[in-house]
Amino acid sequence: MAKTKHPLELLPAYALGSLREDERAHVAEHLQTCKACRQELAGYEKAVAQLALATPIQTAPAQLKQRLMQRARSQTGESRHERTAWWAALSARMPAYAALGVILIVGLTIANILLWRELQQQQTQSVALTSTMAITLDNTGKGDTGTGVLVISEDGRHATLIVEQLPKLSPQQQYQLWLIDADRLASAGVFSVGQEGYYALPVFSELPFDSYTAFGVSIEPLGGSQAPTGDIVLYKQHDA
C-alpha cells in the first residue's frame, strides 16, 4: 500500500472500522502526530454515530412480549407460587418501611426506563427528520452488488462518497458520481474500485448538497462523461 502524507481517502473507512489491518495501523500511526487528520476523522466519526439513529423505529410484533415471558418462565422454572413465597419471605425479614422503600425503588426504576425509551425515540425521530450528515445511496440492481454512503460535512459543501462491494470494472470503464436536480446535472468525480469493491471519493460542491434532489453513480467510459451514458448502479432521491 502506498503511504501518502495525509491518508484522507482512508479516514472514512477507518471511522467505519472497515480497513485492513495494515491500513488501520498506518492511519492510527499517522493520527498520533497529525492534528488536521484527527479533526477530519472526528467529523466522520460523528456522521457514523448518526447512521444508527437514521434507522426508522420498528414496532415489535404484538405477540413478542408474550413469547419472551413464556421463554423466560421455561428457562428459570419459576412458578407463581415460588415468586409469591420469595416475596413473603423477604417481607417477613424487613420492616414495613423497608418494604415500602423497595417498592418505591422498583417503581422509580420502571419510570426511568420508560422515560429513557421515550427520549431515545424522540431523539431518533428528530435526527431522522433533520440530519443531512449521511445519505445512503440505494443499489438499483443493475450492478448486482454494492452500497454507497454520501457523508456530508457540517459546512454542507464538502462530502465523501464511500462505496463498498461494487463490481470491479474493465480498465476502459470507471464509476462516476452525479449531483442532480431539476435545473442542473453536475459530475462530482470519477473513480475505480479495487478487488474488494471499496473506494472513498472526496467531493466538493459550490452549492450546498441539500439543494440537490438526487444523487447517482453510473458506469461510464474511462475519464467520465458529460452526462450519464451507462447503467446507474447507485441512486438516491433526496428531498431538497
Coordinates of N, CA, C and O in Angstrom, one line a residue, residues 10-189:
L10 N -8.5 7.3 3.4 CA -8.7 6.1 4.3 C -9.5 6.5 5.5 O -10.0 5.6 6.2
L11 N -9.6 7.8 5.8 CA -10.3 8.2 7.1 C -11.7 7.7 7.2 O -12.2 7.3 8.2
P12 N -12.6 7.8 6.1 CA -13.9 7.3 6.2 C -14.0 5.8 6.6 O -14.8 5.4 7.4
A13 N -13.2 5.0 5.9 CA -13.2 3.6 6.2 C -12.7 3.3 7.6 O -13.1 2.4 8.3
Y14 N -11.7 4.1 8.1 CA -11.2 4.0 9.4 C -12.3 4.2 10.4 O -12.4 3.5 11.4
A15 N -13.1 5.3 10.2 CA -14.2 5.6 11.1 C -15.2 4.5 11.1 O -15.9 4.2 12.1
L16 N -15.4 3.8 10.0 CA -16.4 2.7 9.9 C -15.8 1.4 10.4 O -16.5 0.4 10.6
G17 N -14.5 1.3 10.6 CA -13.8 0.1 11.1 C -13.7 -0.9 10.0 O -13.7 -2.1 10.3
S18 N -13.6 -0.5 8.7 CA -13.6 -1.5 7.6 C -12.3 -1.6 6.9 O -12.2 -2.1 5.8
L19 N -11.2 -1.0 7.5 CA -9.9 -1.1 6.8 C -9.2 -2.4 7.1 O -9.5 -3.1 8.1
R20 N -8.3 -2.8 6.2 CA -7.4 -3.9 6.5 C -6.5 -3.6 7.7 O -6.3 -2.4 8.0
E21 N -5.9 -4.6 8.3 CA -5.1 -4.4 9.5 C -3.9 -3.5 9.2 O -3.6 -2.6 10.0
D22 N -3.2 -3.7 8.0 CA -2.1 -2.9 7.7 C -2.5 -1.4 7.5 O -1.8 -0.5 7.9
E23 N -3.6 -1.2 6.8 CA -4.1 0.2 6.6 C -4.5 0.8 7.9 O -4.2 2.0 8.1
R24 N -5.2 0.1 8.7 CA -5.6 0.6 10.0 C -4.4 1.0 10.9 O -4.4 2.1 11.5
A25 N -3.4 0.2 10.9 CA -2.2 0.5 11.6 C -1.5 1.8 11.1 O -1.0 2.6 11.9
H26 N -1.4 1.9 9.8 CA -0.8 3.1 9.2 C -1.6 4.3 9.5 O -1.0 5.4 9.9
V27 N -2.9 4.3 9.4 CA -3.7 5.5 9.7 C -3.6 5.9 11.2 O -3.4 7.0 11.6
A28 N -3.6 4.8 12.1 CA -3.5 5.1 13.5 C -2.2 5.7 13.9 O -2.1 6.6 14.7
E29 N -1.1 5.3 13.2 CA 0.2 5.9 13.5 C 0.3 7.3 13.0 O 0.8 8.2 13.7
H30 N -0.4 7.6 11.8 CA -0.4 9.0 11.3 C -1.2 9.9 12.2 O -0.8 11.0 12.4
L31 N -2.3 9.4 12.8 CA -3.2 10.2 13.6 C -2.5 10.7 14.9 O -2.8 11.7 15.4
Q32 N -1.5 10.0 15.3 CA -0.8 10.3 16.6 C -0.1 11.7 16.4 O 0.1 12.4 17.4
T33 N 0.3 12.0 15.2 CA 1.1 13.2 15.0 C 0.5 14.3 14.1 O 1.1 15.3 13.9
C34 N -0.7 14.0 13.6 CA -1.4 14.9 12.7 C -2.7 15.4 13.3 O -3.7 14.7 13.3
K35 N -2.7 16.6 13.7 CA -3.9 17.2 14.3 C -5.0 17.4 13.2 O -6.2 17.2 13.5
A36 N -4.6 17.8 12.0 CA -5.6 18.1 11.0 C -6.4 16.8 10.6 O -7.6 16.9 10.5
C37 N -5.7 15.7 10.5 CA -6.4 14.4 10.2 C -7.2 14.0 11.4 O -8.3 13.4 11.2
R38 N -6.8 14.2 12.6 CA -7.7 13.9 13.7 C -9.0 14.7 13.7 O -10.0 14.2 14.0
Q39 N -8.9 16.0 13.3 CA -10.1 16.8 13.2 C -11.0 16.3 12.1 O -12.2 16.2 12.3
E40 N -10.4 15.9 11.0 CA -11.2 15.4 9.9 C -11.8 14.1 10.3 O -13.0 13.8 10.0
L41 N -11.1 13.2 11.0 CA -11.7 11.9 11.4 C -12.8 12.2 12.4 O -13.8 11.4 12.4
A42 N -12.7 13.2 13.2 CA -13.8 13.5 14.2 C -15.1 13.7 13.5 O -16.2 13.3 13.9
G43 N -15.1 14.4 12.3 CA -16.3 14.7 11.6 C -16.9 13.4 11.0 O -18.1 13.2 11.0
Y44 N -16.0 12.5 10.5 CA -16.5 11.2 10.0 C -17.1 10.3 11.1 O -18.2 9.7 11.0
E45 N -16.5 10.3 12.3 CA -17.0 9.6 13.4 C -18.3 10.1 13.9 O -19.2 9.3 14.3
K46 N -18.5 11.4 13.8 CA -19.8 12.0 14.2 C -20.9 11.5 13.2 O -22.0 11.2 13.6
A47 N -20.6 11.5 11.9 CA -21.5 11.0 10.9 C -21.8 9.5 11.1 O -23.0 9.1 11.0
V48 N -20.8 8.7 11.4 CA -21.0 7.3 11.6 C -21.9 7.0 12.8 O -22.8 6.2 12.8
A49 N -21.7 7.8 13.9 CA -22.6 7.7 15.1 C -24.0 8.0 14.8 O -24.9 7.4 15.4
Q50 N -24.3 8.8 13.8 CA -25.7 9.1 13.4 C -26.3 8.2 12.5 O -27.5 8.2 12.3
L51 N -25.5 7.3 11.9 CA -26.1 6.3 10.9 C -27.1 5.4 11.6 O -28.2 5.1 11.1
A52 N -26.8 4.9 12.8 CA -27.7 4.1 13.5 C -29.0 4.8 13.9 O -30.1 4.2 13.8
L53 N -28.9 6.1 14.2 CA -30.1 6.8 14.6 C -31.0 7.2 13.4 O -32.1 7.5 13.6
A54 N -30.4 7.0 12.2 CA -31.2 7.3 11.0 C -32.1 6.2 10.6 O -33.0 6.3 9.8
T55 N -32.0 5.0 11.3 CA -32.8 3.9 11.0 C -34.2 4.1 11.6 O -34.3 4.4 12.8
P56 N -35.3 3.9 10.8 CA -36.6 4.1 11.4 C -36.9 3.1 12.6 O -36.4 2.0 12.6
I57 N -37.7 3.6 13.5 CA -38.0 2.8 14.7 C -39.0 1.7 14.2 O -40.0 2.0 13.5
Q58 N -38.7 0.4 14.6 CA -39.5 -0.7 14.2 C -40.5 -1.1 15.3 O -40.0 -1.1 16.5
T59 N -41.7 -1.3 15.0 CA -42.7 -1.8 16.0 C -42.6 -3.3 16.2 O -42.7 -4.0 15.2
A60 N -42.4 -3.7 17.4 CA -42.3 -5.1 17.7 C -43.7 -5.8 17.5 O -44.7 -5.2 17.8
P61 N -43.7 -7.1 17.1 CA -45.0 -7.8 17.0 C -45.7 -7.9 18.3 O -45.1 -7.9 19.4
A62 N -47.0 -7.9 18.2 CA -47.8 -7.8 19.4 C -47.6 -9.1 20.3 O -47.7 -9.0 21.5
Q63 N -47.2 -10.2 19.7 CA -47.0 -11.5 20.5 C -45.6 -11.6 21.0 O -45.3 -12.6 21.7
L64 N -44.7 -10.6 20.7 CA -43.3 -10.8 21.2 C -43.2 -10.8 22.7 O -42.5 -11.7 23.2
K65 N -43.9 -9.9 23.4 CA -43.8 -9.9 24.8 C -44.2 -11.2 25.4 O -43.6 -11.8 26.3
Q66 N -45.3 -11.7 24.9 CA -45.9 -13.0 25.5 C -44.9 -14.1 25.3 O -44.7 -15.0 26.1
R67 N -44.3 -14.2 24.0 CA -43.3 -15.3 23.8 C -42.1 -15.2 24.6 O -41.6 -16.2 25.1
L68 N -41.6 -13.9 24.9 CA -40.4 -13.7 25.7 C -40.7 -14.2 27.1 O -39.9 -14.8 27.8
M69 N -41.9 -13.8 27.6 CA -42.3 -14.2 29.0 C -42.4 -15.7 29.1 O -41.9 -16.3 30.1
Q70 N -43.0 -16.3 28.2 CA -43.1 -17.8 28.2 C -41.7 -18.5 28.2 O -41.5 -19.4 28.9
R71 N -40.8 -17.9 27.4 CA -39.5 -18.5 27.3 C -38.7 -18.3 28.6 O -38.0 -19.2 29.0
A72 N -38.9 -17.1 29.2 CA -38.2 -16.8 30.4 C -38.7 -17.8 31.5 O -37.9 -18.3 32.3
R73 N -40.0 -18.0 31.6 CA -40.5 -18.9 32.6 C -40.0 -20.4 32.4 O -39.7 -21.1 33.4
S74 N -39.9 -20.8 31.1 CA -39.5 -22.1 30.9 C -38.0 -22.3 31.2 O -37.6 -23.4 31.6
Q75 N -37.2 -21.3 31.1 CA -35.8 -21.4 31.3 C -35.5 -21.3 32.8 O -34.6 -22.0 33.3
T76 N -36.3 -20.5 33.6 CA -36.0 -20.4 35.0 C -36.8 -21.4 35.8 O -36.4 -21.7 37.0
G77 N -37.9 -21.9 35.3 CA -38.7 -22.8 36.0 C -39.4 -22.2 37.3 O -39.7 -22.9 38.2
E78 N -39.5 -20.9 37.3 CA -40.0 -20.2 38.4 C -41.5 -20.2 38.3 O -42.1 -19.7 37.3
S79 N -42.3 -20.7 39.3 CA -43.7 -20.7 39.3 C -44.2 -19.5 40.0 O -43.5 -18.8 40.7
R80 N -45.5 -19.2 39.8 CA -46.2 -18.1 40.6 C -46.1 -18.4 42.1 O -45.8 -17.4 42.8
H81 N -46.2 -19.6 42.5 CA -46.1 -19.9 44.0 C -44.7 -19.6 44.5 O -44.6 -19.0 45.6
E82 N -43.7 -19.9 43.7 CA -42.3 -19.7 44.2 C -42.1 -18.2 44.3 O -41.4 -17.7 45.2
R83 N -42.6 -17.4 43.3 CA -42.4 -15.9 43.4 C -43.1 -15.3 44.6 O -42.6 -14.5 45.3
T84 N -44.3 -15.9 44.8 CA -45.1 -15.4 46.0 C -44.4 -15.7 47.3 O -44.3 -14.9 48.2
A85 N -43.9 -16.9 47.4 CA -43.2 -17.4 48.6 C -41.9 -16.5 48.8 O -41.5 -16.2 49.9
W86 N -41.2 -16.2 47.7 CA -40.0 -15.4 47.8 C -40.3 -14.0 48.4 O -39.6 -13.5 49.2
W87 N -41.4 -13.4 47.9 CA -41.7 -12.0 48.3 C -42.2 -12.1 49.8 O -41.9 -11.2 50.6
A88 N -42.9 -13.1 50.1 CA -43.4 -13.2 51.5 C -42.2 -13.4 52.5 O -42.2 -12.8 53.6
A89 N -41.3 -14.2 52.1 CA -40.1 -14.4 52.9 C -39.3 -13.1 53.1 O -38.8 -12.8 54.2
L90 N -39.2 -12.4 52.0 CA -38.4 -11.1 52.1 C -39.2 -10.1 52.9 O -38.6 -9.4 53.8
S91 N -40.5 -10.0 52.8 CA -41.3 -9.1 53.6 C -41.2 -9.4 55.1 O -41.2 -8.5 55.9
A92 N -41.2 -10.7 55.4 CA -41.1 -11.0 56.8 C -39.8 -10.7 57.5 O -39.7 -10.5 58.7
R93 N -38.8 -10.5 56.7 CA -37.4 -10.2 57.3 C -37.1 -8.7 57.3 O -36.0 -8.3 57.7
M94 N -38.0 -7.9 56.9 CA -37.7 -6.4 56.8 C -38.9 -5.6 57.4 O -40.1 -6.1 57.3
P95 N -38.6 -4.5 58.0 CA -39.7 -3.6 58.5 C -40.6 -3.2 57.4 O -40.2 -3.2 56.2
A96 N -41.8 -2.7 57.7 CA -42.7 -2.2 56.7 C -42.2 -1.1 55.9 O -42.4 -1.0 54.6
Y97 N -41.4 -0.1 56.5 CA -40.9 1.0 55.7 C -39.8 0.5 54.8 O -39.7 1.1 53.7
A98 N -39.1 -0.5 55.1 CA -38.1 -1.1 54.2 C -38.8 -1.7 52.9 O -38.3 -1.5 51.8
A99 N -39.8 -2.4 53.2 CA -40.6 -3.0 52.0 C -41.1 -1.9 51.2 O -41.1 -2.0 49.9
L100 N -41.6 -0.8 51.8 CA -42.2 0.3 51.0 C -41.0 0.9 50.2 O -41.2 1.3 49.0
G101 N -39.8 1.0 50.8 CA -38.7 1.6 50.0 C -38.4 0.8 48.8 O -38.0 1.3 47.8
V102 N -38.4 -0.6 48.9 CA -38.1 -1.4 47.8 C -39.2 -1.2 46.7 O -38.8 -1.1 45.5
I103 N -40.4 -1.1 47.1 CA -41.5 -0.8 46.1 C -41.2 0.5 45.4 O -41.4 0.6 44.1
L104 N -40.8 1.6 46.1 CA -40.6 2.9 45.5 C -39.4 2.8 44.5 O -39.4 3.4 43.5
I105 N -38.3 2.1 45.0 CA -37.2 1.9 44.1 C -37.5 1.2 42.8 O -37.2 1.7 41.7
V106 N -38.3 0.1 42.9 CA -38.7 -0.6 41.7 C -39.6 0.3 40.8 O -39.4 0.4 39.6
G107 N -40.5 1.1 41.4 CA -41.4 2.0 40.6 C -40.6 3.1 39.9 O -40.8 3.4 38.8
L108 N -39.6 3.7 40.6 CA -38.8 4.7 40.0 C -37.9 4.1 38.9 O -37.7 4.8 37.9
T109 N -37.4 2.9 39.1 CA -36.6 2.3 38.0 C -37.4 2.1 36.8 O -37.0 2.4 35.7
I110 N -38.6 1.6 36.9 CA -39.5 1.4 35.8 C -39.8 2.7 35.1 O -39.8 2.8 33.9
A111 N -40.1 3.7 35.9 CA -40.4 5.1 35.3 C -39.2 5.6 34.6 O -39.4 6.2 33.5
N112 N -38.0 5.4 35.1 CA -36.8 5.9 34.4 C -36.6 5.2 33.1 O -36.2 5.8 32.1
I113 N -36.9 3.9 33.1 CA -36.7 3.1 31.9 C -37.7 3.6 30.8 O -37.3 3.8 29.6
L114 N -38.9 3.8 31.2 CA -39.9 4.3 30.2 C -39.6 5.7 29.7 O -39.7 6.0 28.5
L115 N -39.1 6.6 30.6 CA -38.7 7.9 30.2 C -37.5 7.9 29.3 O -37.5 8.6 28.3
W116 N -36.5 7.0 29.6 CA -35.4 6.9 28.7 C -35.8 6.4 27.3 O -35.3 7.0 26.3
R117 N -36.7 5.4 27.2 CA -37.1 4.9 25.9 C -37.8 6.0 25.1 O -37.6 6.2 23.9
E118 N -38.6 6.8 25.8 CA -39.3 7.9 25.1 C -38.4 9.0 24.6 O -38.5 9.4 23.5
L119 N -37.4 9.3 25.4 CA -36.4 10.3 25.0 C -35.6 9.8 23.8 O -35.3 10.5 22.8
Q120 N -35.2 8.5 23.8 CA -34.5 7.9 22.7 C -35.3 7.9 21.4 O -34.8 8.2 20.4
Q121 N -36.6 7.6 21.5 CA -37.4 7.6 20.3 C -37.6 9.1 19.8 O -37.5 9.3 18.6
Q122 N -37.7 10.1 20.7 CA -37.8 11.4 20.2 C -36.5 11.9 19.6 O -36.5 12.6 18.5
Q123 N -35.4 11.5 20.1 CA -34.1 11.9 19.6 C -33.9 11.2 18.2 O -33.5 11.9 17.3
T124 N -34.3 10.0 18.1 CA -34.1 9.2 16.8 C -35.0 9.9 15.7 O -34.6 10.1 14.6
Q125 N -36.2 10.2 16.1 CA -37.1 10.8 15.1 C -36.6 12.2 14.7 O -36.7 12.6 13.5
S126 N -36.0 13.0 15.6 CA -35.5 14.3 15.3 C -34.4 14.2 14.3 O -34.3 14.9 13.4
V127 N -33.4 13.2 14.6 CA -32.3 13.1 13.7 C -32.7 12.6 12.4 O -32.2 13.1 11.3
A128 N -33.6 11.7 12.3 CA -34.1 11.1 11.0 C -34.7 12.2 10.2 O -34.6 12.2 9.0
L129 N -35.4 13.2 10.8 CA -36.0 14.2 10.0 C -35.1 15.4 9.6 O -35.3 16.0 8.6
T130 N -34.1 15.7 10.5 CA -33.3 16.8 10.2 C -31.8 16.6 9.8 O -31.2 17.5 9.3
S131 N -31.3 15.4 10.0 CA -29.9 15.1 9.7 C -29.7 15.0 8.2 O -30.4 14.3 7.5
T132 N -28.7 15.7 7.7 CA -28.2 15.6 6.3 C -26.7 15.2 6.3 O -26.0 15.4 5.4
M133 N -26.2 14.6 7.4 CA -24.8 14.3 7.5 C -24.5 13.0 6.8 O -23.4 12.8 6.3
A134 N -25.5 12.1 6.6 CA -25.2 10.9 5.9 C -26.4 10.5 5.0 O -27.5 10.4 5.5
I135 N -26.2 10.3 3.7 CA -27.2 9.9 2.8 C -26.8 8.6 2.1 O -25.8 8.5 1.5
T136 N -27.7 7.6 2.3 CA -27.4 6.3 1.8 C -27.9 6.2 0.3 O -29.1 6.5 0.1
L137 N -27.1 5.7 -0.6 CA -27.4 5.5 -2.0 C -27.9 4.1 -2.1 O -27.1 3.2 -1.8
D138 N -29.0 3.9 -2.7 CA -29.6 2.5 -2.8 C -29.0 1.8 -4.1 O -28.8 2.5 -5.1
N139 N -28.9 0.5 -4.0 CA -28.5 -0.3 -5.1 C -29.7 -0.4 -6.0 O -30.7 -0.9 -5.6
T140 N -29.5 -0.1 -7.3 CA -30.6 -0.2 -8.3 C -30.8 -1.6 -8.8 O -31.8 -1.8 -9.5
G141 N -29.9 -2.5 -8.5 CA -30.0 -3.8 -9.1 C -29.2 -4.0 -10.4 O -29.0 -5.1 -10.9
K142 N -28.7 -2.9 -11.0 CA -28.0 -3.0 -12.3 C -26.6 -3.4 -12.0 O -25.9 -3.8 -13.0
G143 N -26.1 -3.2 -10.8 CA -24.7 -3.6 -10.5 C -24.6 -4.8 -9.7 O -23.5 -5.1 -9.2
D144 N -25.7 -5.5 -9.5 CA -25.7 -6.8 -8.7 C -25.4 -6.5 -7.2 O -26.2 -6.9 -6.3
T145 N -24.3 -6.0 -6.9 CA -23.9 -5.7 -5.5 C -23.4 -4.3 -5.4 O -23.2 -3.6 -6.4
G146 N -23.2 -3.9 -4.1 CA -22.7 -2.6 -3.9 C -23.6 -1.7 -3.1 O -24.8 -1.7 -3.2
T147 N -23.0 -0.9 -2.2 CA -23.7 0.1 -1.4 C -22.8 1.4 -1.4 O -21.6 1.4 -1.7
G148 N -23.5 2.5 -1.1 CA -22.8 3.8 -1.0 C -23.4 4.7 0.0 O -24.6 4.7 0.2
V149 N -22.6 5.5 0.6 CA -23.0 6.5 1.6 C -22.3 7.8 1.3 O -21.1 7.8 1.2
L150 N -23.1 8.8 1.2 CA -22.5 10.2 1.0 C -22.5 10.9 2.4 O -23.5 11.2 2.9
V151 N -21.3 11.0 2.9 CA -21.1 11.7 4.2 C -20.8 13.1 4.0 O -19.8 13.5 3.4
I152 N -21.7 14.0 4.5 CA -21.6 15.4 4.2 C -21.1 16.2 5.5 O -21.5 15.9 6.6
S153 N -20.1 17.1 5.3 CA -19.5 17.8 6.4 C -20.5 18.9 6.9 O -21.5 19.2 6.2
E154 N -20.2 19.5 8.0 CA -21.1 20.5 8.6 C -21.3 21.7 7.7 O -22.3 22.4 7.8
D155 N -20.3 22.1 6.9 CA -20.4 23.3 6.1 C -21.4 23.0 4.9 O -21.8 24.0 4.2
G156 N -21.7 21.8 4.6 CA -22.7 21.5 3.6 C -22.2 21.4 2.2 O -22.9 21.1 1.3
R157 N -20.9 21.7 2.0 CA -20.3 21.8 0.7 C -19.2 20.8 0.4 O -18.7 20.6 -0.7
H158 N -18.7 20.1 1.5 CA -17.7 19.1 1.4 C -18.4 17.7 1.8 O -19.2 17.7 2.7
A159 N -18.0 16.7 1.1 CA -18.5 15.4 1.4 C -17.5 14.3 0.9 O -16.5 14.6 0.3
T160 N -17.8 13.1 1.4 CA -17.0 11.9 0.9 C -18.0 10.8 0.5 O -18.9 10.5 1.3
L161 N -17.9 10.3 -0.7 CA -18.7 9.2 -1.1 C -17.9 7.9 -0.8 O -16.8 7.7 -1.2
I162 N -18.5 7.1 0.1 CA -17.9 5.8 0.5 C -18.7 4.7 -0.2 O -19.9 4.5 0.1
V163 N -18.1 3.9 -1.1 CA -18.7 2.8 -1.7 C -18.0 1.5 -1.3 O -16.8 1.4 -1.0
E164 N -18.8 0.4 -1.2 CA -18.3 -0.9 -0.8 C -19.0 -2.0 -1.7 O -20.2 -1.8 -2.1
Q165 N -18.2 -3.0 -2.0 CA -18.7 -4.2 -2.7 C -19.2 -3.9 -4.1 O -20.0 -4.6 -4.7
L166 N -18.8 -2.8 -4.7 CA -19.1 -2.5 -6.1 C -18.3 -3.5 -7.0 O -17.1 -3.7 -6.7
P167 N -18.8 -4.0 -8.1 CA -18.0 -4.9 -9.0 C -16.9 -4.1 -9.6 O -17.0 -2.9 -10.0
K168 N -15.7 -4.7 -9.8 CA -14.6 -4.1 -10.4 C -14.9 -4.0 -11.9 O -15.3 -5.0 -12.5
L169 N -14.6 -2.8 -12.5 CA -14.9 -2.6 -13.9 C -13.7 -3.0 -14.8 O -12.6 -3.2 -14.3
S170 N -13.9 -3.0 -16.1 CA -12.8 -3.2 -17.0 C -11.9 -1.9 -17.0 O -12.3 -0.9 -16.6
P171 N -10.7 -2.0 -17.5 CA -9.8 -0.9 -17.5 C -10.3 0.3 -18.3 O -9.8 1.4 -18.2
Q172 N -11.2 0.0 -19.2 CA -11.8 1.1 -20.1 C -13.0 1.8 -19.4 O -13.6 2.6 -20.1
Q173 N -13.4 1.4 -18.2 CA -14.6 2.0 -17.6 C -14.2 2.5 -16.2 O -13.3 2.1 -15.5
Q174 N -15.1 3.5 -15.7 CA -15.0 4.0 -14.4 C -16.4 4.3 -13.9 O -17.3 4.5 -14.7
Y175 N -16.5 4.4 -12.6 CA -17.8 4.9 -12.0 C -17.7 6.4 -11.9 O -16.7 7.0 -11.8
Q176 N -18.9 7.0 -12.0 CA -19.0 8.5 -12.0 C -20.2 8.9 -11.1 O -21.3 8.3 -11.2
L177 N -19.9 9.8 -10.2 CA -20.9 10.4 -9.3 C -21.6 11.6 -9.8 O -20.9 12.5 -10.4
W178 N -22.9 11.6 -9.7 CA -23.7 12.7 -10.3 C -24.5 13.4 -9.2 O -25.1 12.7 -8.4
L179 N -24.5 14.7 -9.2 CA -25.4 15.6 -8.4 C -26.5 16.1 -9.2 O -26.2 16.8 -10.2
I180 N -27.7 15.8 -8.9 CA -28.8 16.0 -9.8 C -29.9 16.9 -9.1 O -30.2 16.7 -7.9
D181 N -30.5 17.8 -9.9 CA -31.8 18.5 -9.6 C -32.5 18.8 -10.9 O -32.0 18.5 -12.0
A182 N -33.6 19.5 -10.7 CA -34.4 19.8 -11.9 C -33.7 20.7 -12.9 O -34.0 20.6 -14.1
D183 N -32.8 21.6 -12.5 CA -32.2 22.5 -13.4 C -30.7 22.2 -13.8 O -30.2 22.8 -14.7
R184 N -30.1 21.3 -13.1 CA -28.7 21.0 -13.4 C -28.3 19.6 -13.1 O -28.9 18.9 -12.3
L185 N -27.3 19.2 -13.8 CA -26.7 17.8 -13.6 C -25.2 18.0 -13.6 O -24.6 18.5 -14.5
A186 N -24.6 17.8 -12.4 CA -23.2 18.0 -12.2 C -22.4 16.8 -11.9 O -22.9 15.9 -11.1
S187 N -21.3 16.6 -12.6 CA -20.4 15.5 -12.3 C -19.6 15.8 -11.1 O -19.0 16.9 -11.0
A188 N -19.5 14.9 -10.1 CA -18.7 15.1 -8.9 C -17.5 14.3 -8.8 O -16.8 14.2 -7.8
G189 N -17.1 13.7 -9.9 CA -15.9 12.9 -9.9 C -16.0 11.5 -10.4 O -17.1 10.9 -10.5

